[in-house]
Coordinates of C-alpha atoms and ligand atoms in Angstrom, one line a residue:
X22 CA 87.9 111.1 89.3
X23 CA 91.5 112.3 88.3
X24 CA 94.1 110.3 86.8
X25 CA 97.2 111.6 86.9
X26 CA 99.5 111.0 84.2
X27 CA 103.4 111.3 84.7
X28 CA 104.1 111.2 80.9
X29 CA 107.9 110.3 81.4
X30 CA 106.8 106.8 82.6
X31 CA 103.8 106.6 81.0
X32 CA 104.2 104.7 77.6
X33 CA 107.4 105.9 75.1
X34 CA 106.3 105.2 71.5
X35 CA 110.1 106.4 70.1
X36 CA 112.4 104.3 71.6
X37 CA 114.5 106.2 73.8
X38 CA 113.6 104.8 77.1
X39 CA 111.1 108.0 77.7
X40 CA 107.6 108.3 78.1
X41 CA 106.1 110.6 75.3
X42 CA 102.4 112.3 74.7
X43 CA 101.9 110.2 71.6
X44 CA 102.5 107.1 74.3
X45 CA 99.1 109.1 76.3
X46 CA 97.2 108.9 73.5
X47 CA 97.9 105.7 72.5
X48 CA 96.7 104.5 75.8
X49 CA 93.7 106.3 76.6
X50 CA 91.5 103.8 75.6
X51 CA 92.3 102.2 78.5
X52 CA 91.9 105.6 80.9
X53 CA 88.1 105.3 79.2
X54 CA 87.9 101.6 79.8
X55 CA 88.9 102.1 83.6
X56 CA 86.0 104.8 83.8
X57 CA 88.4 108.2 84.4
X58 CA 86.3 111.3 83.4
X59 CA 89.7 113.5 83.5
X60 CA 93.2 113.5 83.2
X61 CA 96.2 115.7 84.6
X62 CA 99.5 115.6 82.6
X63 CA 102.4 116.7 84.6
X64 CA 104.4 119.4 82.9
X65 CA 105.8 118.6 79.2
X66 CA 106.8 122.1 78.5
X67 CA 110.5 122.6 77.2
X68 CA 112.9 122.4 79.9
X69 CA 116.0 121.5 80.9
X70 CA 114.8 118.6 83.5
X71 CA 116.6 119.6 86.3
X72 CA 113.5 119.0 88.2
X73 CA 112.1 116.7 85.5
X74 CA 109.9 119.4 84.0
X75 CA 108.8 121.5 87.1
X76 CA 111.7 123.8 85.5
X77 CA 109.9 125.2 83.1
X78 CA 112.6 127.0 79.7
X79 CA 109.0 127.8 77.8
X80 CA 105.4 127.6 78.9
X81 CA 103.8 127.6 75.2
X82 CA 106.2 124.9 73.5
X83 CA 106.2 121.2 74.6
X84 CA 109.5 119.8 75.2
X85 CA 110.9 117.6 71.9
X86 CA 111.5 114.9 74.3
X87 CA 107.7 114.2 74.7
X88 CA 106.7 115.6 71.2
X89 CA 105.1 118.5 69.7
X90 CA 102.9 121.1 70.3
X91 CA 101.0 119.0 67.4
X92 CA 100.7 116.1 69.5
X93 CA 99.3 118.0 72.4
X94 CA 96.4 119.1 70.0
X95 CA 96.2 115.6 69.0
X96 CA 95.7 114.5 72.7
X97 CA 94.0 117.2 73.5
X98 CA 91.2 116.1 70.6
X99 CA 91.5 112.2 71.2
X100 CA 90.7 112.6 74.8
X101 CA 87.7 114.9 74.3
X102 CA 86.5 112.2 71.8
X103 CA 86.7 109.8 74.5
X104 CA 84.7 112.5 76.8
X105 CA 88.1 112.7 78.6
X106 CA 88.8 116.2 79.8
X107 CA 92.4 117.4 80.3
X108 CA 94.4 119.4 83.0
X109 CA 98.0 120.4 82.3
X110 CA 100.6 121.5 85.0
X111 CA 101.4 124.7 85.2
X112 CA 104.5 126.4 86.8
X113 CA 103.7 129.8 88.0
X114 CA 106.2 129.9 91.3
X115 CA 109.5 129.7 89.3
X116 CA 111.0 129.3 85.7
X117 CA 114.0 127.2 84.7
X118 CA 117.2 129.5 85.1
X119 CA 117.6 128.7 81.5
X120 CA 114.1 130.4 80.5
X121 CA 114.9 133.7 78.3
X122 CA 112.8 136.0 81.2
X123 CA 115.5 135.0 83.7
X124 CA 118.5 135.0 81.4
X125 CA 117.6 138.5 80.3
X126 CA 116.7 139.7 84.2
X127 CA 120.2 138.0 85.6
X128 CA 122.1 140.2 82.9
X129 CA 122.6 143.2 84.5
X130 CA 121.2 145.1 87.1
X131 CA 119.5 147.3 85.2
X132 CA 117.8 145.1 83.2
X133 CA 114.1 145.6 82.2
X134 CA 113.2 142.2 84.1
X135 CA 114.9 142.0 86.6
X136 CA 112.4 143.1 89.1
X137 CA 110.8 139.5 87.6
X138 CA 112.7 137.5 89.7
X139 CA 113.9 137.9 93.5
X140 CA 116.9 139.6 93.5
X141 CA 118.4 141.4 96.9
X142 CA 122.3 142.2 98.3
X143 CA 123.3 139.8 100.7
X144 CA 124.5 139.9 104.5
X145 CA 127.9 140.5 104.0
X146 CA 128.9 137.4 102.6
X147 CA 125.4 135.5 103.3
X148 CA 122.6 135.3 102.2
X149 CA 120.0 137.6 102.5
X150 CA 117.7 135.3 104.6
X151 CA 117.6 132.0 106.2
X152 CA 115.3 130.5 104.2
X153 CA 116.2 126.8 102.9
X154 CA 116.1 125.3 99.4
X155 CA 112.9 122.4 100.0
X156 CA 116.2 120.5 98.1
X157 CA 118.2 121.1 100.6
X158 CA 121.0 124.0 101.0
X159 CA 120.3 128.4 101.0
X160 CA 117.0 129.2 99.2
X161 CA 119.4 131.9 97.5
X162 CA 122.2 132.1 95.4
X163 CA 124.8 134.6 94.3
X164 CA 125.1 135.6 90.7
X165 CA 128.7 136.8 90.3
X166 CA 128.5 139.1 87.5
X167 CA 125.7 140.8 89.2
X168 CA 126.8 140.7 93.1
X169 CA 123.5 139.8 94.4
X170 CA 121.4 136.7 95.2
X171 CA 118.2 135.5 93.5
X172 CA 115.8 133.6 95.7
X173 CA 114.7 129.5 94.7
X174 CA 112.5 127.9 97.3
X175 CA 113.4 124.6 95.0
X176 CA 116.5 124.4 93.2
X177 CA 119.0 127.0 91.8
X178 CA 117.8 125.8 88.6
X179 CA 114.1 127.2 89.4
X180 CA 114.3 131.0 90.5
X181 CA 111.7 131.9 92.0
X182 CA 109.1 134.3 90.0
X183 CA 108.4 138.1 91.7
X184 CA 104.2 138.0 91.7
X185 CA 104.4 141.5 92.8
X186 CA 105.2 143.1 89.4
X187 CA 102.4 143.8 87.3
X188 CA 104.3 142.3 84.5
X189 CA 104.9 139.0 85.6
X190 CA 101.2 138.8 86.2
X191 CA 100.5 139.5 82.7
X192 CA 103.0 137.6 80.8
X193 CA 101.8 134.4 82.9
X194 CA 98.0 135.3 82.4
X195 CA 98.7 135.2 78.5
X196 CA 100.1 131.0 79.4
X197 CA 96.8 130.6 80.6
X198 CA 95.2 131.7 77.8
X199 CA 97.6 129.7 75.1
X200 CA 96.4 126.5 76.9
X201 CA 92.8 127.7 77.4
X202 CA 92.4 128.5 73.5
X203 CA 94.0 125.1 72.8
X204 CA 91.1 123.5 74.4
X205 CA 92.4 122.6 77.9
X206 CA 89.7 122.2 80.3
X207 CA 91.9 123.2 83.3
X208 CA 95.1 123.1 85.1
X209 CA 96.3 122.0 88.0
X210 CA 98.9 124.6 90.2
X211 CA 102.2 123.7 91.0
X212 CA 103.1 125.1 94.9
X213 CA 100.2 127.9 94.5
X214 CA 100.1 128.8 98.0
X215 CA 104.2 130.0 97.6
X216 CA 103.3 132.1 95.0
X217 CA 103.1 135.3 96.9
X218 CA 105.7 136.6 98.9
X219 CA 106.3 139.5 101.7
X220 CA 108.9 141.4 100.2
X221 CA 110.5 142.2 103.8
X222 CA 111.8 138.6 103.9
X223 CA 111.8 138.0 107.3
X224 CA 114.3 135.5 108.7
X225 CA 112.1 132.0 109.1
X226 CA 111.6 131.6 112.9
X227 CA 113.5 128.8 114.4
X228 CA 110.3 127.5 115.7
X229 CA 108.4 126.6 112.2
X230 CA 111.3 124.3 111.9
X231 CA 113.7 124.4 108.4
X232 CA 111.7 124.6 105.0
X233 CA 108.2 124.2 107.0
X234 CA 107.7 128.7 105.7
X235 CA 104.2 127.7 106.9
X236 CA 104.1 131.1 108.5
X237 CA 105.1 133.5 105.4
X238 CA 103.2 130.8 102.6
X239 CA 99.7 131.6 103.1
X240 CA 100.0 135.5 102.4
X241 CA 97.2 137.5 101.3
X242 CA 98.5 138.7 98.2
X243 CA 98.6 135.0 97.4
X244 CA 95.0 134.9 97.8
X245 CA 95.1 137.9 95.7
X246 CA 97.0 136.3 92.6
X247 CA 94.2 133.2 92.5
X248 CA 91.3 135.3 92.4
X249 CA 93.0 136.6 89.3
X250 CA 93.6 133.2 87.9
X251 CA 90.0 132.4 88.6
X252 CA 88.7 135.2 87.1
X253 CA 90.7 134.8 83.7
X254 CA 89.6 130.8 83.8
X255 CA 86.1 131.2 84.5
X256 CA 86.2 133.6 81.1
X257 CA 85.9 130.7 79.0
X258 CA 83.0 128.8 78.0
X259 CA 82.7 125.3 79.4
X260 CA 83.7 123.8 82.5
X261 CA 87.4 124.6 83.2
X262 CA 88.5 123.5 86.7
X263 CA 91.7 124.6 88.5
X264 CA 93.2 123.0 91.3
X265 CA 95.8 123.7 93.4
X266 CA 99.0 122.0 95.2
X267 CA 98.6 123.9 98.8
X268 CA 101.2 122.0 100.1
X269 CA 99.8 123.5 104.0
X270 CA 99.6 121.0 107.1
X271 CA 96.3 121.8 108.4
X272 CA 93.2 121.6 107.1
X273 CA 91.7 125.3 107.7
X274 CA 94.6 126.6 105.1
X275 CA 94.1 124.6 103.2
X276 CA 90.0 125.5 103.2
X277 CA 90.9 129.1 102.4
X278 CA 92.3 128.7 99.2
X279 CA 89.1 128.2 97.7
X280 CA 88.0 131.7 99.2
X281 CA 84.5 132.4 98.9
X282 CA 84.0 130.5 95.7
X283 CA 86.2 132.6 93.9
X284 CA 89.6 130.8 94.3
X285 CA 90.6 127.1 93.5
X286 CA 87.9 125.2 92.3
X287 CA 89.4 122.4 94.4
X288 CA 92.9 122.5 96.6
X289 CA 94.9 119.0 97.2
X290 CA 94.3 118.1 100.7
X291 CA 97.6 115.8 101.3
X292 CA 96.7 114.8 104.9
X293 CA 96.1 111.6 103.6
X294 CA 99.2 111.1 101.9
X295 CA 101.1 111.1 106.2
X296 CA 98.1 109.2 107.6
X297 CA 99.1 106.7 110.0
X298 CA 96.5 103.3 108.9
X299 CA 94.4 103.4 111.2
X300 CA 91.0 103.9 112.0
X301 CA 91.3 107.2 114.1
X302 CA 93.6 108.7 112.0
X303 CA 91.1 108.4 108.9
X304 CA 87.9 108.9 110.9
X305 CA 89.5 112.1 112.1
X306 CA 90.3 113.4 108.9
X307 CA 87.0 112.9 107.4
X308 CA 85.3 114.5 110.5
X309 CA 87.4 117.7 110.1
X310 CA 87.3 118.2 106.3
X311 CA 83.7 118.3 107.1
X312 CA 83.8 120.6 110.2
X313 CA 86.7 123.0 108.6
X314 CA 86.5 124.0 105.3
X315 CA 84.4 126.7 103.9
X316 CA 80.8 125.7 103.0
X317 CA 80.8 124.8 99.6
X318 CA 84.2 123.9 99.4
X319 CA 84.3 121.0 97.1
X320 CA 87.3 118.4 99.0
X321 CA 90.0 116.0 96.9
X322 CA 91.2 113.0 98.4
X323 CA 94.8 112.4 97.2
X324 CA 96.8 108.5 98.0
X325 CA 99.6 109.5 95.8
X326 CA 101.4 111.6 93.5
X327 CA 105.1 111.8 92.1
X328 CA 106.6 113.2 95.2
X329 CA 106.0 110.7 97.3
X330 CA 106.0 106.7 98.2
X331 CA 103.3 104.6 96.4
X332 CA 100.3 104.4 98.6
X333 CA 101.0 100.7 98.6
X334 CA 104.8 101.2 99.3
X335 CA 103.3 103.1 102.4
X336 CA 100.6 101.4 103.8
X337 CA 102.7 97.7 103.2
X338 CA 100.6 95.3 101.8
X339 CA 98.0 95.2 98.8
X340 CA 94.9 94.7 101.3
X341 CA 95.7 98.0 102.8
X342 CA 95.6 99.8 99.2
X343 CA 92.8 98.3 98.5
X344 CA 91.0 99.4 101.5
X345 CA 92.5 102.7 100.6
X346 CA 91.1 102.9 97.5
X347 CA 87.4 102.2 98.6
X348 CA 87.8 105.0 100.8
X349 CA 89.1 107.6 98.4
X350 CA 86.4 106.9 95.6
X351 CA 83.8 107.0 98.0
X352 CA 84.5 110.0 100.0
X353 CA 82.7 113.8 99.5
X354 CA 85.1 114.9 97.2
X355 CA 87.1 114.2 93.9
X356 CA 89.6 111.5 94.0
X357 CA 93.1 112.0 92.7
X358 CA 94.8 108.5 91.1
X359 CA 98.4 108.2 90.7
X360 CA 98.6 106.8 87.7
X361 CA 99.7 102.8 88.8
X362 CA 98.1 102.9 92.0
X363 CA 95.2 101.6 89.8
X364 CA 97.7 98.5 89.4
X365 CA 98.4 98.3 92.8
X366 CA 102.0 99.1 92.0
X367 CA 105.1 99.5 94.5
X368 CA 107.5 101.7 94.4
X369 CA 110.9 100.3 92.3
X370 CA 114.3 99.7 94.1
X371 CA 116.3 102.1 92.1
X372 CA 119.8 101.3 92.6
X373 CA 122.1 104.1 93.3
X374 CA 123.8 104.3 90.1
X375 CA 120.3 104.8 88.5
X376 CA 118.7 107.6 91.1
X377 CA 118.2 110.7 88.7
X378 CA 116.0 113.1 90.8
X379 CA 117.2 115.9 93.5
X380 CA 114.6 114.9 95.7
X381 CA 115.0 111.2 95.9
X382 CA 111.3 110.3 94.2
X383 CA 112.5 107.8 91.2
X384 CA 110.8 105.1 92.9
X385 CA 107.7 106.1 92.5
X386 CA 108.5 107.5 89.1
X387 CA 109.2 104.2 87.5
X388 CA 107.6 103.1 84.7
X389 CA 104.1 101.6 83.9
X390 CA 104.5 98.0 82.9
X391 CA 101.2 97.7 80.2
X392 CA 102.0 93.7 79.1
X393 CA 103.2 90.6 81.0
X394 CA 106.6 90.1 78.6
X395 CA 109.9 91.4 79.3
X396 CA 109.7 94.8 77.6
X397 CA 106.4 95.3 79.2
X398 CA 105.2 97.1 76.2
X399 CA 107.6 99.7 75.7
X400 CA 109.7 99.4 72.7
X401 CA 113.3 99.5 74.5
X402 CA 114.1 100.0 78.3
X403 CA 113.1 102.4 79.9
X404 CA 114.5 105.3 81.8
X405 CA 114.1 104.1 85.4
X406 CA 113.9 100.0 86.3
X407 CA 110.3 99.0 86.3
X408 CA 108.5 98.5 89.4
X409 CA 108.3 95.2 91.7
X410 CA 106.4 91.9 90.1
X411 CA 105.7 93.8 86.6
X412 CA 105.2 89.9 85.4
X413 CA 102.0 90.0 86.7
X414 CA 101.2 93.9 87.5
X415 CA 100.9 95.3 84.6
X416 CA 97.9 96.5 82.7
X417 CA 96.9 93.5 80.3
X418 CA 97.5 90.8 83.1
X419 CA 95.0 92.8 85.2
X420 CA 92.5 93.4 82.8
X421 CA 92.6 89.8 82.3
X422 CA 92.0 89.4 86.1
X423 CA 88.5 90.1 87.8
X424 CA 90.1 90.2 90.9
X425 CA 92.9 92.4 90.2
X426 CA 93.1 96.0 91.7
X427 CA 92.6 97.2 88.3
X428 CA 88.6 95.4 88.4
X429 CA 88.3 97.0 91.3
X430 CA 88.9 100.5 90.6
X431 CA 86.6 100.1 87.3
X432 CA 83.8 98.7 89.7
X433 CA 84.7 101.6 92.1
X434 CA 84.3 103.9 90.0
X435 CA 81.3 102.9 88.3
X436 CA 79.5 102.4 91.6
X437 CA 80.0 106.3 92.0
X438 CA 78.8 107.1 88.4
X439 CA 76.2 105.3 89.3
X440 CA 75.2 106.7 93.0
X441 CA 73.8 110.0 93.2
X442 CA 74.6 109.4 96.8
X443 CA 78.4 108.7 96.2
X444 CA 78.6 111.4 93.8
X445 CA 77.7 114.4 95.4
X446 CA 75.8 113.1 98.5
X447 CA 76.3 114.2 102.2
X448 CA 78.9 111.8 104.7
X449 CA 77.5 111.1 108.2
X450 CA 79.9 109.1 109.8
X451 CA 78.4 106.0 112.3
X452 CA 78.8 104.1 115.2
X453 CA 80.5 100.9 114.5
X454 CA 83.0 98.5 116.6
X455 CA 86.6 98.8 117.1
X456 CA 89.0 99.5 114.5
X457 CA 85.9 99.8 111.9
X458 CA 85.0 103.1 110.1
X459 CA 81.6 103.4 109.1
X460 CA 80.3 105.9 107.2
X461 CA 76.9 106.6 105.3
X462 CA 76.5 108.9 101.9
X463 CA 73.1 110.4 101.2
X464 CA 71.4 112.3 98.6
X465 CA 67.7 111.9 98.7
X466 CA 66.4 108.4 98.5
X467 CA 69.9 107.2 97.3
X468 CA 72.3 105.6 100.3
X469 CA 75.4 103.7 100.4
X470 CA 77.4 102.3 103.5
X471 CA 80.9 102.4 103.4
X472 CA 82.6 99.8 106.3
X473 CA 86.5 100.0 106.4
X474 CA 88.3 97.3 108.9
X475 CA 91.7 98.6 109.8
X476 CA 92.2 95.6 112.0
X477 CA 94.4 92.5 112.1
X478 CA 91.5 90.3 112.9
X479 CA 88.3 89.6 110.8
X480 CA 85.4 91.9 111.6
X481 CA 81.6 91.5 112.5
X482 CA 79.6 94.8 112.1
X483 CA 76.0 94.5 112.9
X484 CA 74.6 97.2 111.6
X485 CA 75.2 95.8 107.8
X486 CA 72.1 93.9 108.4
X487 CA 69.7 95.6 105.7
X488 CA 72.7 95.8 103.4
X489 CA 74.3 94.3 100.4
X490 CA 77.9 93.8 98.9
X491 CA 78.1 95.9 96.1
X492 CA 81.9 96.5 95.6
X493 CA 84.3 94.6 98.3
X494 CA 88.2 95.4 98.5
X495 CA 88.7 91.3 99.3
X496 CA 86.2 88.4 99.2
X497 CA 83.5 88.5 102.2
X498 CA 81.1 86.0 103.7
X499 CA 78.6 88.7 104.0
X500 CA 77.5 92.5 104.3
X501 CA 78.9 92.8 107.8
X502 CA 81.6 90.5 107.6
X503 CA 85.2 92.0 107.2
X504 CA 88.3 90.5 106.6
X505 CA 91.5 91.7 107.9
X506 CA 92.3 95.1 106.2
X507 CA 89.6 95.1 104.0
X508 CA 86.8 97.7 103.0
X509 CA 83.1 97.0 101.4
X510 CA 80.8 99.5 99.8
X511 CA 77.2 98.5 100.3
X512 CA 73.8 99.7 99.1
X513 CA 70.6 98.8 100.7
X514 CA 69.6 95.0 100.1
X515 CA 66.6 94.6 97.6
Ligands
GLC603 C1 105.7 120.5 93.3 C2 105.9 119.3 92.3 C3 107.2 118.7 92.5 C4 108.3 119.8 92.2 C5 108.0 121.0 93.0 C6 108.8 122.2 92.4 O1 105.8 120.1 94.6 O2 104.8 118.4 92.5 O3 107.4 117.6 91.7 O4 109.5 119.3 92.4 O5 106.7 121.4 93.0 O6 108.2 122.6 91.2
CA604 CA1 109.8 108.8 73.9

């Protein structure tokens, strides 16, 4: 399993209300107690935080705020200790506008780089395409001095890289290999599948709707670009894994990007992240990961991230996430944790005055609450209000707690460790009544059943007959009896 770590509202160990990578190491005792084999640290690089790191001022230096490139080696070592391995994020579609490659290629025309970045003349006085900022307003903008517009598919503050030169290509291969010679084991790639782009900029047709470029973000050169990446990872000794945001709304897309083996190791699959709570809905998505992506295409299943609501938050209640999570850490497939979610954490009201991010995601940004008390183990507040009922969900409260959601992503996830079957096994999905999903995982003589009840009403499913409770999302009279909302992971009775 993943964990991902937002280290702005992870633990701050200086006092200034920010999450810090000294604060990750401090706490990775409890990633090993919970039973997470890796870790993905959003981006800590220097930058100017227009985008809360995701506008990236220098890929090989980590940003004061969160510490040193000291510390990172630090974490780096005390997570490997732990048997721990460590993504980082990495930034390839755009810089900030305040890196020194884009402040050199917006000086003149002429400049050496700037073919680095997207620069084209205008329509008159518009821009050169139609093409929308995903933060709303023109994708371009017009640099004065220079008369021409440079292309952001995110903010103005985050031009977009140009892929297509040769140079660019380099100079971000050589990132890879400073984090790969510090010891990484991976990295996980923001907006890969934007990466390449056809340099007649076509107009985006009406029909694919305002930012949804599904039509001109899948381009082969894209494809290209990875197999590079993959290449230049797979280089180094050990396992290093890369996986990549495909940010894509169907599932075949999505499946390409792992190519023929020699692409992403594994691609988010966000499907999950707009599934309606039912029983179709999940049922359907399981059936067509299976049915469309490539053989040997190694799936993720994804509840949350930083971009969008809590998967509590969505789903509305704490049964539901717990159902949730049962499915996730028992699918074909790695699971991605949001780090919280394991705390069964809501999204915070942030009051107005208080909302910080361009694209409205400070809820689910707010701050892990690690103790019962007031200050909730950070030494002064912190930079976003902490999250509903921190009193009682926070880290030592549920550690304390069998029940908690916390126990039961630790039994989760040592039920897979445990299970060939979970682990690597095959999904069959079965037969069962109503609004349950059933679904078996086999490898060899090892089986689990998985029942999920999406319904209001209590649940009797028959074929749990030969079966025992090994992990249950709520309390259960037996195998085959479901509670409302409620999941049960089952291996064969003795
Ligand atoms: C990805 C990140 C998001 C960021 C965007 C631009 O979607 O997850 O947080 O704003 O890319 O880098
Ligand atoms: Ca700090």
């Amino acid at each position: 399993m993943v964990y991902q770590v937002y280290p702005r509202s992870f633990l701050d160990t200086n006092g200034d209300g920010i999450g810090d990578l000294p604060g990750i190491e401090q706490r990775l005792d409890h990633l090993s107690w919970l039973g997470i084999d890796t870790v993905w640290i959003s981006p800590f690089y220097r930058s100017p935080m227009a985008d809360f790191g995701y506008d990236v001022s220098d890929y090989c230096d980590v940003d004061p705020l969160f510490g040193t490139l000291a510390d990172a080696d630090r974490l780096i070592t005390a997570a490997h200790q732990r048997g721990i391995r460590v993504l980082i994020d990495w930034v390839p579609n755009h810089t900030s506008d305040r890196h020194p490659w884009f402040i050199e290629s917006r000086s003149s025309r002429s400049s050496p780089k700037r073919d680095w970045y997207h620069w084209r003349d205008g329509r008159g006085s518009a821009p050169p395409n139609n093409w929308r900022s995903v933060f709303g307003g023109p994708a371009w903008t017009l640099d004065d001095a220079t008369g021409q517009w440079f292309l952001h598919l995110f903010l103005a503050e985050q031009p977009d890289l140009n892929w297509s030169n040769p140079e660019v290509v380099d100079a971000m291969h050589q990132v890879l290999r400073f984090w790969l010679d510090r010891g990484i084991d991976g990295f996980r790639i923001d907006v890969v599948h934007c990466i390449g782009k056809d340099p007649v900029f076509a107009d985006q047709p009406a029909a694919l709707g305002e930012i949804d470029r599904v039509g001109i973000q899948n381009e082969s050169v894209t494809h290209e670009l990875i197999r590079g990446f993959r290449r230049l990872v797979d280089g180094y000794p050990g396992e290093r894994t890369t996986v990549g945001e495909v940010n894509l709304g169907d599932l075949s897309s999505i499946g390409s990007f792992y190519g023929h083996g020699d692409e992403l190791h594994l691609v988010f699959n966000f499907l999950p992240l707009y599934a309606p709570w039912t029983r179709a809905a999940w049922q359907d998505m399981i059936e067509r990961v299976e049915r469309e992506f490539p053989p040997g295409a190694w799936p993720t299943w994804v509840l949350s991230n930083h971009d969008v609501r809590r998967v509590r938050t969505r789903l509305g209640s704490e049964h539901a996430a717990r159902a949730a999570a049962v499915i996730s850490t028992t699918q074909r497939g790695t699971p991605f944790v949001y780090q919280g979610d394991e705390l069964a954490l809501e999204d915070a009201v942030v009051p107005e005055r208080r909302r910080v991010d361009p694209g409205g995601r400070d809820g689910c940004r707010a701050p892990i609450p690690w103790e019962p008390d007031r200050s909730h183990g950070w030494p002064s507040a912190p930079w976003l209000p902490w999250p509903p009922h921190a009193d009682t969900r926070n880290a030592a409260s549920q550690r304390a707690n069998p029940r908690s959601m916390l126990h039961l992503y630790r039994d989760l996830l040592a039920a897979r460790r445990a299970s060939p079957a979970l682990r690597r096994g095959m999904v069959r999905l079965l037969d069962a009544p109503g609004d349950v999903l059933a679904y078996e995982r086999v490898s060899g003589e090892d089986r689990r059943l998985v029942l999920v009840n999406f319904g209001e009403q209590a649940a009797h499913v028959p074929l749990a007959e030969h079966w025992q409770v090994e992990v249950a999302s709520a309390s259960q009279p037996d195998a085959g009896s479901l509670p409302p909302h409620a999941a049960a992971l089952l291996r064969p009775s003795a």
